[in-house]
Amino acid sequence: MTDTRSPRTVARECVEAGVAAADPERAVRERVALDGETLRVGDAAFDLADYDRVVVAGGGKAAVAVARGLETVLGERIDEGVVVTDDPGRPGGDEDGDGDGTEDLDRVEVAVGDHPIPSERGVAATGRVVSLLESADERTLVLAPVTGGGSALLVAPTVPLDEMRATTRALVESGAPIEAINAVRKRLSRVKGGGLAAASTPATVVALLVSDVVGDDPAVIASGPFCPTLPDLDAETVLDRYDVTVPESVRAALRERSDEEVDASHVHTHMLVTARTALDAAGAVAREAGYDPLVLASGMRGEAREIALAHVAVAEECLAAGEPADPPAVLLSAGECTVTVRGDGTGGPNLEFALAAALELPEDATFASVDTDGRDGGTDVAGALVDAGTVPPEDAEAARDALAANDAYPFLAARDALLRVDSATNVNDLRVVVLDAPEDTPDAAAD
C-alpha cells in the first residue's frame, strides 16, 4: 500500500530528489579527492608535484557547481580559473544576487554568456577561457568543467555572430535533435569539436563532464570542446533535412571547415553525472513512498507531444492490465524531447509534453515533466505537473489551441500546473508518472 502522500506530492518529491542527486558539486565531492600531493579523479590519479599550476577552465549551465566542488576539494591549490555560465544566480552561483557570479567562488572567475542563443558577452567570456588555456604549458594541470549548455555558452564562431545567432535559432526551432544541431555548430566554431583541446596543448587536462545528452557521448556534450571526434552527421545534410534556412556564407563556412582531427592524447575525460543519476534517486523516493518504480528509458527522444502520448499509452496499459507495471507504480524516463516551433507562444518541450499528456490522461495517473536545469525552453519554470483534472472536457479545445500555438505556459499557469525546481545541474529531461490503483488513491487534501 502507498502512504498518505497524494500522487502530486509523490511526483514532485521524485522530481526534486532526482534534480538534487544530480548536483555536480555533490558529484565532485564524491569522485574527486586530494590525498597529500595526489589528486584522485575517479580511478585516475595525478601527482600535483608534477605541476607548477592548477587551473580551472570550461563552461556550461552547471559549470559553477563543478567549480565550487573543485574549490571545496582543492582550495588554494587552484591557482586561477574561469568558467562560463548563463545564469550566475542559479543555485551554486551568485548568492548575493549582484549579477557578477563570484560570491561563493574564491579562486575561479565566473564569466557570463547566454543560452540558447549565443551572444557578444559569450564570445568575450569564451575568449578569456581560451586565453587561460593557451597560457598553459606541460607543467599545468587543467581541470575542465564541461556541462550541458556549453554549446551556446562557449562560442567562438567562424562566421559573423549575427549569422551564428540566426543559424542557432533556426536549428533550435526546427525540431532537430541535439546531435544534429551540434553537427552544424561544431563546424562553425573554433572551440567546439576539440577546439579547447588544441588550445590547451601541451597541458594535462582533466575534463569533468555533466551529461545532458542521450547516450552521454563526450563528443556531443557541449559540442565536445575537449573531444575532437568529428560528427557522424553531415552539417549541410542537417540543414536540408530540417529545412533550416541559413545565409550562403554559413554554408560556405561549413564546407571550408577542415576534417583534420586534433590530438587530444593529453585529455583525460571523466563523467560526473548523467540522467541515470536522477532516475535512480527518483526511483528511490517512489519506492520509499510505497510505489514500484519502473524506468522506461533513460534516452527518450522525439517530438514532445508524441512522446507524451506514448507515455499515456503505457500508463493506460498499466492501469488496465498491470503491464509493464502493476499499480501502485511510478514510471520514470529521461532523455530529450524536442519541439518543432510553428507558433509564437511561450513554452518548452516539457510544458508541451505535460499539456499534450493532460489532454489524454486517465484517472489515477499523475504526470510531472521537467528540464533538470530548472528552465524549460526559454521560460522561468522547470516544467509542469498535471493529472486528469488539469484539462476538463470544456477546456480541451483551448488546450489544443495552446499546443498549436506552442503556448503551453500560460494555459498551464492558469491551472496552477507549473513546476519550479531549484537546480544547479543539467542532465536533460526527467519525467515521473505516478499510477495509483483506485482503492489506493489518497485524499487530495494530503497534497
PDB file of C-alpha atoms in Angstrom, residues 14 65 81 83 121 158 160 167 177 346 370 404 429:
ATOM      1  CA  CYS A  14      10.573  12.306  -7.097  1.00  0.00           C
ATOM      2  CA  ALA A  65      28.614  23.992  -9.404  1.00  0.00           C
ATOM      3  CA  GLY A  81      40.347  29.776 -13.307  1.00  0.00           C
ATOM      4  CA  VAL A  83      34.148  29.232 -16.253  1.00  0.00           C
ATOM      5  CA  ARG A 121      29.278  38.565 -23.928  1.00  0.00           C
ATOM      6  CA  THR A 158      33.944  31.275 -37.707  1.00  0.00           C
ATOM      7  CA  PRO A 160      29.770  36.764 -38.027  1.00  0.00           C
ATOM      8  CA  THR A 167      21.534  29.745 -37.551  1.00  0.00           C
ATOM      9  CA  PRO A 177      17.817  16.600 -32.127  1.00  0.00           C
ATOM     10  CA  THR A 346       5.579  30.718 -24.670  1.00  0.00           C
ATOM     11  CA  VAL A 370      10.834  18.895 -16.086  1.00  0.00           C
ATOM     12  CA  ALA A 404      -0.907  24.535 -31.881  1.00  0.00           C
ATOM     13  CA  ASP A 429      14.624  15.996 -19.017  1.00  0.00           C
TER      14      ASP A 429
END
